[in-house]
Tab-separated table of C-alpha atoms (C1' of nucleotides) in Angstrom:
chain	number	residue	atom	x	y	z
O	1	MET	CA	-10.409	-12.513	13.514
O	2	ARG	CA	-10.468	-11.750	16.963
O	3	CYS	CA	-9.510	-9.278	18.826
O	4	ARG	CA	-8.242	-8.495	22.491
O	5	GLY	CA	-7.001	-5.742	24.364
O	6	HIS	CA	-9.154	-2.899	26.132
O	7	HIS	CA	-10.598	0.239	25.408
O	8	HIS	CA	-10.008	3.233	28.588
O	9	HIS	CA	-12.506	5.488	26.517
O	10	LYS	CA	-16.305	5.109	26.562
O	11	PRO	CA	-17.509	4.679	23.302
O	12	ARG	CA	-18.939	7.934	21.680
O	13	PRO	CA	-23.039	7.814	21.467
O	14	LEU	CA	-24.733	7.572	17.919
O	15	SER	CA	-26.673	10.455	18.897
O	16	GLU	CA	-23.110	12.433	19.324
O	17	LEU	CA	-21.418	11.459	16.272
O	18	ALA	CA	-25.098	12.461	14.728
O	19	ALA	CA	-24.965	15.632	15.848
O	20	ARG	CA	-21.179	15.970	14.607
O	21	LEU	CA	-21.931	14.676	11.358
O	22	ARG	CA	-24.724	17.362	10.746
O	23	GLY	CA	-22.711	20.660	12.268
O	24	ASP	CA	-19.859	21.875	9.458
O	25	ALA	CA	-23.218	21.287	6.742
O	26	LYS	CA	-23.153	18.208	6.934
O	27	LYS	CA	-25.531	15.336	6.652
O	28	PHE	CA	-26.426	12.629	9.051
O	29	THR	CA	-27.931	10.183	6.107
O	30	GLY	CA	-28.786	6.412	6.155
O	31	PRO	CA	-25.826	4.812	5.018
O	32	ARG	CA	-23.522	7.122	7.051
O	33	LYS	CA	-25.193	5.854	10.598
O	34	ALA	CA	-24.899	2.192	8.540
O	35	VAL	CA	-21.126	3.241	8.508
O	36	LEU	CA	-20.964	4.023	11.654
O	37	GLU	CA	-23.061	1.581	13.645
O	38	VAL	CA	-20.907	-1.181	11.833
O	39	LEU	CA	-17.770	0.408	13.263
O	40	ALA	CA	-19.361	0.627	16.668
O	41	ALA	CA	-20.239	-2.928	16.491
O	42	HIS	CA	-16.766	-4.029	15.368
O	43	PRO	CA	-14.040	-2.713	18.484
O	44	HIS	CA	-11.770	-4.144	15.569
O	45	PRO	CA	-9.689	-2.506	12.237
O	46	MET	CA	-12.132	-2.711	10.063
O	47	THR	CA	-10.962	-3.250	5.846
O	48	ILE	CA	-14.062	-1.506	3.690
O	49	LYS	CA	-14.885	-4.357	2.635
O	50	ASP	CA	-15.574	-5.554	5.959
O	51	VAL	CA	-17.848	-2.461	6.741
O	52	HIS	CA	-19.362	-3.019	3.319
O	53	THR	CA	-20.465	-6.571	4.027
O	54	GLU	CA	-22.475	-6.066	7.075
O	55	ALA	CA	-24.035	-2.832	5.909
O	56	ARG	CA	-24.686	-4.140	1.888
O	57	ASN	CA	-28.308	-3.125	1.941
O	58	GLU	CA	-28.315	-0.028	3.599
O	59	CYS	CA	-24.932	1.507	1.557
O	60	ASN	CA	-23.242	1.663	-1.483
O	61	LEU	CA	-19.408	0.259	-1.610
O	62	VAL	CA	-18.541	3.729	-2.719
O	63	THR	CA	-20.770	5.381	-0.396
O	64	VAL	CA	-18.363	3.358	2.626
O	65	TYR	CA	-15.240	4.782	0.914
O	66	ARG	CA	-16.779	8.230	0.952
O	67	ALA	CA	-18.050	7.758	4.137
O	68	LEU	CA	-14.992	6.625	6.038
O	69	HIS	CA	-12.846	9.096	3.899
O	70	LEU	CA	-14.995	12.079	5.757
O	71	LEU	CA	-15.240	9.974	9.080
O	72	GLU	CA	-11.328	9.909	8.870
O	73	GLU	CA	-10.919	13.627	7.927
O	74	MET	CA	-13.774	14.854	11.422
O	75	ASN	CA	-11.221	12.399	13.272
O	76	LEU	CA	-14.027	10.263	14.164
O	77	VAL	CA	-12.448	7.222	12.901
O	78	LYS	CA	-8.305	6.258	12.186
O	79	ARG	CA	-6.707	4.914	9.739
O	80	PHE	CA	-4.666	1.384	9.985
O	81	ASP	CA	-1.919	0.411	7.660
O	82	PHE	CA	-1.273	-3.391	8.271
O	83	GLY	CA	0.690	-3.280	4.688
O	84	ASP	CA	-1.180	-5.267	3.005
O	85	GLY	CA	-2.160	-3.073	0.612
O	86	VAL	CA	-5.654	-2.664	1.830
O	87	ALA	CA	-6.631	0.329	4.701
O	88	ARG	CA	-8.337	-0.674	8.267
O	89	PHE	CA	-10.154	1.518	10.157
O	90	GLU	CA	-11.261	1.940	13.881
O	91	LEU	CA	-14.805	4.131	15.010
O	92	LEU	CA	-12.704	6.685	17.853
O	93	ALA	CA	-13.748	6.550	21.479
O	94	GLU	CA	-14.279	10.030	22.764
O	95	GLY	CA	-11.039	11.768	23.763
O	96	ASP	CA	-9.122	8.708	22.501
O	97	ASP	CA	-6.982	9.440	19.407
O	98	GLY	CA	-6.839	6.428	18.742
O	99	HIS	CA	-2.802	6.268	18.828
O	100	HIS	CA	-1.982	2.203	19.678
O	101	HIS	CA	-0.162	-0.397	17.904
O	102	HIS	CA	-1.823	-3.700	16.143
O	103	LEU	CA	-0.208	-7.951	16.781
O	104	ILE	CA	-0.751	-8.727	13.577
O	105	CYS	CA	-0.997	-13.098	13.120
O	106	THR	CA	0.780	-13.155	9.368
O	107	GLU	CA	-0.905	-16.370	8.684
O	108	CYS	CA	-4.420	-15.982	9.723
O	109	ALA	CA	-4.816	-11.908	10.437
O	110	ASN	CA	-5.641	-12.697	14.201
O	111	VAL	CA	-5.258	-8.729	15.499
O	112	ILE	CA	-4.464	-7.783	19.134
O	113	GLN	CA	-4.149	-4.757	19.986
O	114	ILE	CA	-0.991	-3.269	21.870
O	115	GLU	CA	-2.261	-0.765	24.674
O	116	GLU	CA	1.940	0.552	25.359
O	117	CYS	CA	3.368	3.140	22.899
O	118	PHE	CA	7.062	3.366	23.618
O	119	THR	CA	8.208	5.720	20.689
O	120	GLU	CA	6.647	8.640	22.070
O	121	ALA	CA	9.747	10.013	23.985
O	122	LEU	CA	11.764	8.672	20.727
O	123	GLU	CA	9.758	10.915	18.842
O	124	LYS	CA	11.224	14.115	20.790
O	125	GLY	CA	14.764	12.897	20.430
O	126	ILE	CA	14.331	12.475	16.331
O	127	ALA	CA	12.466	16.339	16.236
O	128	LEU	CA	15.359	17.662	18.313
O	129	ARG	CA	18.242	15.727	16.067
O	130	SER	CA	16.572	15.774	12.667
O	131	GLY	CA	15.007	19.464	12.885
O	132	PHE	CA	11.523	17.905	11.993
O	133	LYS	CA	8.539	18.909	13.356
O	134	ALA	CA	5.302	17.658	14.194
O	135	VAL	CA	6.751	14.135	14.071
O	136	THR	CA	4.743	10.647	14.556
O	137	HIS	CA	5.347	6.925	13.967
O	138	LYS	CA	3.316	4.130	12.315
O	139	LEU	CA	4.305	0.812	14.312
O	140	GLU	CA	2.671	-2.373	13.564
O	141	PHE	CA	4.150	-6.106	14.716
O	142	PHE	CA	4.009	-8.803	13.143
O	143	GLY	CA	4.661	-12.924	14.306
O	144	ILE	CA	2.789	-15.816	14.057
O	145	CYS	CA	-0.073	-16.699	16.836
O	146	PRO	CA	-0.432	-19.625	19.349
O	147	ASP	CA	-3.094	-20.952	17.182
O	148	CYS	CA	-1.405	-20.739	13.992
O	149	GLN	CA	1.945	-22.027	15.592
O	150	LYS	CA	0.379	-25.548	16.147
O	151	ARG	CA	-1.253	-26.333	12.716
P	1	MET	CA	14.537	13.566	-2.031
P	2	ARG	CA	18.049	14.449	0.066
P	3	CYS	CA	19.319	11.758	2.085
P	4	ARG	CA	21.391	12.354	4.882
P	5	GLY	CA	22.154	8.742	7.845
P	6	HIS	CA	25.369	6.373	7.604
P	7	HIS	CA	26.074	3.044	6.244
P	8	HIS	CA	27.897	0.869	8.597
P	9	HIS	CA	28.547	-2.020	6.118
P	10	LYS	CA	30.731	-1.770	3.339
P	11	PRO	CA	29.013	-1.833	-0.659
P	12	ARG	CA	28.652	-5.289	-2.196
P	13	PRO	CA	30.455	-5.321	-5.766
P	14	LEU	CA	28.525	-5.520	-8.623
P	15	SER	CA	30.976	-8.337	-9.245
P	16	GLU	CA	29.610	-10.083	-6.588
P	17	LEU	CA	25.898	-10.029	-6.976
P	18	ALA	CA	26.168	-10.792	-10.613
P	19	ALA	CA	28.011	-14.531	-9.137
P	20	ARG	CA	25.203	-14.488	-6.845
P	21	LEU	CA	22.236	-14.043	-9.236
P	22	ARG	CA	24.149	-16.740	-11.264
P	23	GLY	CA	23.752	-19.084	-8.563
P	24	ASP	CA	20.322	-20.885	-8.279
P	25	ALA	CA	20.053	-21.248	-12.223
P	26	LYS	CA	19.624	-17.473	-12.617
P	27	LYS	CA	20.908	-15.102	-15.287
P	28	PHE	CA	22.653	-11.744	-14.466
P	29	THR	CA	20.722	-9.800	-17.396
P	30	GLY	CA	21.247	-6.114	-18.666
P	31	PRO	CA	17.623	-5.586	-17.188
P	32	ARG	CA	18.717	-6.708	-13.490
P	33	LYS	CA	22.082	-5.056	-13.931
P	34	ALA	CA	20.532	-2.091	-14.484
P	35	VAL	CA	18.461	-2.256	-11.304
P	36	LEU	CA	20.862	-3.294	-9.030
P	37	GLU	CA	23.418	-0.060	-10.403
P	38	VAL	CA	20.469	2.296	-10.184
P	39	LEU	CA	20.105	0.665	-6.699
P	40	ALA	CA	23.720	1.176	-5.690
P	41	ALA	CA	23.906	4.387	-6.842
P	42	HIS	CA	21.144	5.837	-5.026
P	43	PRO	CA	21.059	4.477	-1.281
P	44	HIS	CA	17.641	6.341	-0.393
P	45	PRO	CA	14.797	3.990	-0.807
P	46	MET	CA	13.675	3.556	-4.005
P	47	THR	CA	9.928	3.649	-5.888
P	48	ILE	CA	9.432	0.652	-8.692
P	49	LYS	CA	9.307	4.103	-10.941
P	50	ASP	CA	12.395	5.853	-9.671
P	51	VAL	CA	14.071	2.881	-10.587
P	52	HIS	CA	12.452	2.340	-14.009
P	53	THR	CA	12.608	6.356	-14.838
P	54	GLU	CA	16.564	5.830	-14.438
P	55	ALA	CA	16.871	2.461	-16.290
P	56	ARG	CA	14.458	3.186	-19.040
P	57	ASN	CA	16.638	2.818	-21.382
P	58	GLU	CA	17.732	-0.954	-20.434
P	59	CYS	CA	14.466	-2.029	-18.951
P	60	ASN	CA	11.103	-2.410	-19.154
P	61	LEU	CA	8.557	-1.370	-16.383
P	62	VAL	CA	7.350	-5.438	-15.238
P	63	THR	CA	10.777	-6.226	-15.464
P	64	VAL	CA	11.836	-3.837	-12.275
P	65	TYR	CA	8.990	-4.768	-10.894
P	66	ARG	CA	10.120	-8.901	-11.462
P	67	ALA	CA	13.915	-7.944	-10.772
P	68	LEU	CA	13.221	-6.496	-7.598
P	69	HIS	CA	11.055	-9.002	-6.702
P	70	LEU	CA	13.676	-11.453	-7.244
P	71	LEU	CA	16.188	-10.121	-5.804
P	72	GLU	CA	14.152	-9.518	-2.461
P	73	GLU	CA	13.756	-13.150	-2.461
P	74	MET	CA	17.306	-13.335	-2.624
P	75	ASN	CA	17.777	-11.083	0.867
P	76	LEU	CA	20.128	-8.524	-1.727
P	77	VAL	CA	17.287	-5.788	-1.628
P	78	LYS	CA	14.637	-4.845	1.415
P	79	ARG	CA	11.445	-3.424	0.883
P	80	PHE	CA	10.089	-0.387	2.665
P	81	ASP	CA	6.543	0.819	2.789
P	82	PHE	CA	5.843	3.906	3.481
P	83	GLY	CA	2.140	4.167	3.811
P	84	ASP	CA	1.381	5.196	0.719
P	85	GLY	CA	0.569	2.772	-1.296
P	86	VAL	CA	3.910	2.887	-3.292
P	87	ALA	CA	6.633	0.062	-2.269
P	88	ARG	CA	10.051	1.135	-2.063
P	89	PHE	CA	13.621	-0.268	-2.031
P	90	GLU	CA	17.390	-0.569	-0.725
P	91	LEU	CA	20.282	-2.545	-1.841
P	92	LEU	CA	21.509	-4.188	0.696
P	93	ALA	CA	25.320	-4.070	1.701
P	94	GLU	CA	27.153	-7.268	2.958
P	95	GLY	CA	26.387	-8.282	6.327
P	96	ASP	CA	23.306	-5.833	6.691
P	97	ASP	CA	20.104	-7.540	7.161
P	98	GLY	CA	18.466	-3.850	6.536
P	99	HIS	CA	16.288	-3.540	9.455
P	100	HIS	CA	16.305	0.450	10.157
P	101	HIS	CA	13.386	2.840	9.903
P	102	HIS	CA	13.361	6.364	8.205
P	103	LEU	CA	12.162	9.614	9.107
P	104	ILE	CA	9.824	11.115	5.889
P	105	CYS	CA	9.251	14.589	5.114
P	106	THR	CA	5.080	14.669	4.823
P	107	GLU	CA	5.564	17.508	2.718
P	108	CYS	CA	8.004	16.528	-0.010
P	109	ALA	CA	8.726	13.264	0.899
P	110	ASN	CA	12.698	13.865	1.588
P	111	VAL	CA	13.882	11.078	3.947
P	112	ILE	CA	16.245	10.910	6.301
P	113	GLN	CA	17.672	6.981	7.503
P	114	ILE	CA	17.127	6.616	11.193
P	115	GLU	CA	19.998	4.831	12.602
P	116	GLU	CA	18.638	3.622	16.148
P	117	CYS	CA	16.245	0.627	16.492
P	118	PHE	CA	14.498	0.702	19.950
P	119	THR	CA	11.579	-2.225	19.492
P	120	GLU	CA	13.907	-4.905	19.413
P	121	ALA	CA	13.445	-5.715	23.521
P	122	LEU	CA	9.715	-4.716	23.191
P	123	GLU	CA	9.617	-7.703	20.193
P	124	LYS	CA	10.443	-10.240	23.022
P	125	GLY	CA	8.014	-8.491	25.605
P	126	ILE	CA	4.938	-8.433	23.135
P	127	ALA	CA	5.671	-12.408	21.962
P	128	LEU	CA	6.664	-13.611	25.906
P	129	ARG	CA	3.038	-11.918	26.268
P	130	SER	CA	0.854	-12.931	23.449
P	131	GLY	CA	2.414	-16.376	23.009
P	132	PHE	CA	3.155	-15.104	19.104
P	133	LYS	CA	6.568	-16.038	17.367
P	134	ALA	CA	8.665	-15.149	15.182
P	135	VAL	CA	7.453	-11.122	15.782
P	136	THR	CA	8.793	-8.123	13.609
P	137	HIS	CA	7.888	-4.909	13.738
P	138	LYS	CA	7.463	-2.057	10.325
P	139	LEU	CA	8.024	1.209	12.101
P	140	GLU	CA	8.124	4.687	10.209
P	141	PHE	CA	8.155	7.769	11.389
P	142	PHE	CA	6.816	11.164	9.541
P	143	GLY	CA	7.010	14.806	10.498
P	144	ILE	CA	7.956	18.298	8.558
P	145	CYS	CA	11.054	19.130	7.761
P	146	PRO	CA	12.955	22.150	8.513
P	147	ASP	CA	12.842	23.724	4.868
P	148	CYS	CA	9.101	22.478	4.767
P	149	GLN	CA	8.728	24.773	7.859
P	150	LYS	CA	10.140	27.634	6.358
P	151	ARG	CA	7.355	27.922	3.366
V	1	DC	C1'	-43.549	21.637	2.754
V	2	DA	C1'	-40.151	23.692	-1.128
V	3	DG	C1'	-35.861	24.410	-3.045
V	4	DC	C1'	-31.110	23.870	-2.580
V	5	DA	C1'	-26.760	22.127	-1.221
V	6	DG	C1'	-24.600	17.913	-0.359
V	7	DT	C1'	-25.386	12.705	-1.093
V	8	DT	C1'	-25.721	9.100	-3.055
V	9	DG	C1'	-25.024	4.836	-6.842
V	10	DC	C1'	-23.950	3.639	-11.155
V	11	DA	C1'	-20.193	3.443	-14.250
V	12	DA	C1'	-15.827	4.128	-15.897
V	13	DA	C1'	-11.339	5.235	-14.420
V	14	DT	C1'	-6.841	5.596	-11.993
V	15	DC	C1'	-3.107	3.138	-9.936
V	16	DA	C1'	-0.023	-0.426	-8.248
V	17	DC	C1'	0.843	-4.399	-9.446
V	18	DT	C1'	0.536	-8.957	-11.098
V	19	DT	C1'	0.071	-12.510	-15.392
V	20	DG	C1'	0.150	-15.168	-19.968
V	21	DC	C1'	1.931	-16.351	-23.811
V	22	DA	C1'	5.015	-15.593	-27.788
V	23	DT	C1'	9.659	-13.971	-28.300
V	24	DC	C1'	14.030	-13.260	-27.081
V	25	DA	C1'	18.666	-13.601	-25.093
V	26	DC	C1'	22.459	-15.889	-21.044
V	27	DA	C1'	25.220	-19.970	-19.800
V	28	DT	C1'	26.613	-23.993	-21.297
V	29	DT	C1'	28.123	-27.565	-23.956
V	30	DG	C1'	30.467	-30.140	-27.471
M	1	DC	C1'	32.859	-20.434	-31.433
M	2	DA	C1'	28.259	-21.948	-32.537
M	3	DA	C1'	24.390	-24.492	-30.923
M	4	DT	C1'	20.799	-25.281	-27.542
M	5	DG	C1'	17.938	-25.625	-23.794
M	6	DT	C1'	15.945	-23.029	-19.881
M	7	DG	C1'	14.487	-18.906	-17.463
M	8	DA	C1'	14.172	-13.673	-18.945
M	9	DT	C1'	12.014	-10.332	-20.879
M	10	DG	C1'	8.207	-7.061	-23.348
M	11	DC	C1'	3.992	-6.662	-24.754
M	12	DA	C1'	-0.842	-6.562	-23.215
M	13	DA	C1'	-4.225	-7.727	-20.920
M	14	DG	C1'	-6.109	-8.950	-15.918
M	15	DT	C1'	-6.084	-7.837	-10.911
M	16	DG	C1'	-7.702	-5.532	-6.703
M	17	DA	C1'	-8.050	-1.142	-4.216
M	18	DT	C1'	-9.452	3.315	-4.239
M	19	DT	C1'	-11.501	7.731	-6.823
M	20	DT	C1'	-14.041	10.238	-9.814
M	21	DG	C1'	-17.943	11.770	-13.205
M	22	DC	C1'	-22.064	12.577	-13.405
M	23	DA	C1'	-27.119	12.438	-13.339
M	24	DA	C1'	-31.108	10.905	-9.802
M	25	DC	C1'	-32.020	11.598	-5.237
M	26	DT	C1'	-32.709	13.310	0.131
M	27	DG	C1'	-31.608	15.943	4.708
M	28	DC	C1'	-32.052	19.907	6.586
M	29	DT	C1'	-33.136	24.841	6.462
M	30	DG	C1'	-36.368	28.078	6.187
DNA sequence: CAGCAGTTGCAAATCACTTGCATCACATTG
DNA sequence: CAATGTGATGCAAGTGATTTGCAACTGCTG
């Protein structure tokens, strides 16, 4: 799985992440450090299993679940749903709310990050017409990548 | 769970659905009839459990899974993914490809159908720039409905 | 460096969904 | 209108992702 696309925000140093974790009466433990390092090393949406495979010696599978759950609550990682029943996570850079979308190859799971977000204005229109508040959206694109077209 | 929104296509009569089922060496059985009737009676995205609850006496849970799977393959129902790990299905009207989106209340699961689809042109742009083919998308909106704002 | 609150790992549970298999019931044919 | 063969159904058991109970453990603070 490759990933193109650019990151416009500077990555958060591990020390800052450690500090954020130590706040809230939380602990910056070995397993959590391992999970953060794995995510930092892969600017992809990673599954729990992906993370666990990379950190197998430092962290139990269940702990990866718990760590990512915590990091999500702290807005340090963002969860993505590609509709295949497996959650994926990306580490958020400083000042990044993680709002972007992906283009996923349905054949090989190759993932490309899409920079544009078109639907922001639409959210407002939808909120107005429906009376809903705090309107957000989930959007992912699917297709067949150039490599798979050749096969 | 209520549902607003309009349906621009005429619903398919049960007899036509039966005929479509009988083709392909398939059978129009009691359980399948029950599932279709439940779907026809609820122009909502329904979960498997929802359908099973309504048809409990006529159809086993596993059979609901299999019936909806079949109906999906035959393009008689469309599957939606609201990102909560549970598939939802809508019966397709004649000539309807089911391409629309929803606005889902994150508090009470109230669902509103959204008529506009904005991203069709964008799919083409994305396909061009990425080299992907057969680009499709999944898009759902989330927010807090008027009722839940009062609570 | 003692002590406790928060963490971890293991096993087992849950949840949505799928599959194996023996039995059953449409739809066709005589 | 009953025989018949194939596809359908129900039950039990299996998957795969994710969660939880619980006892042992460990950062962190005093």
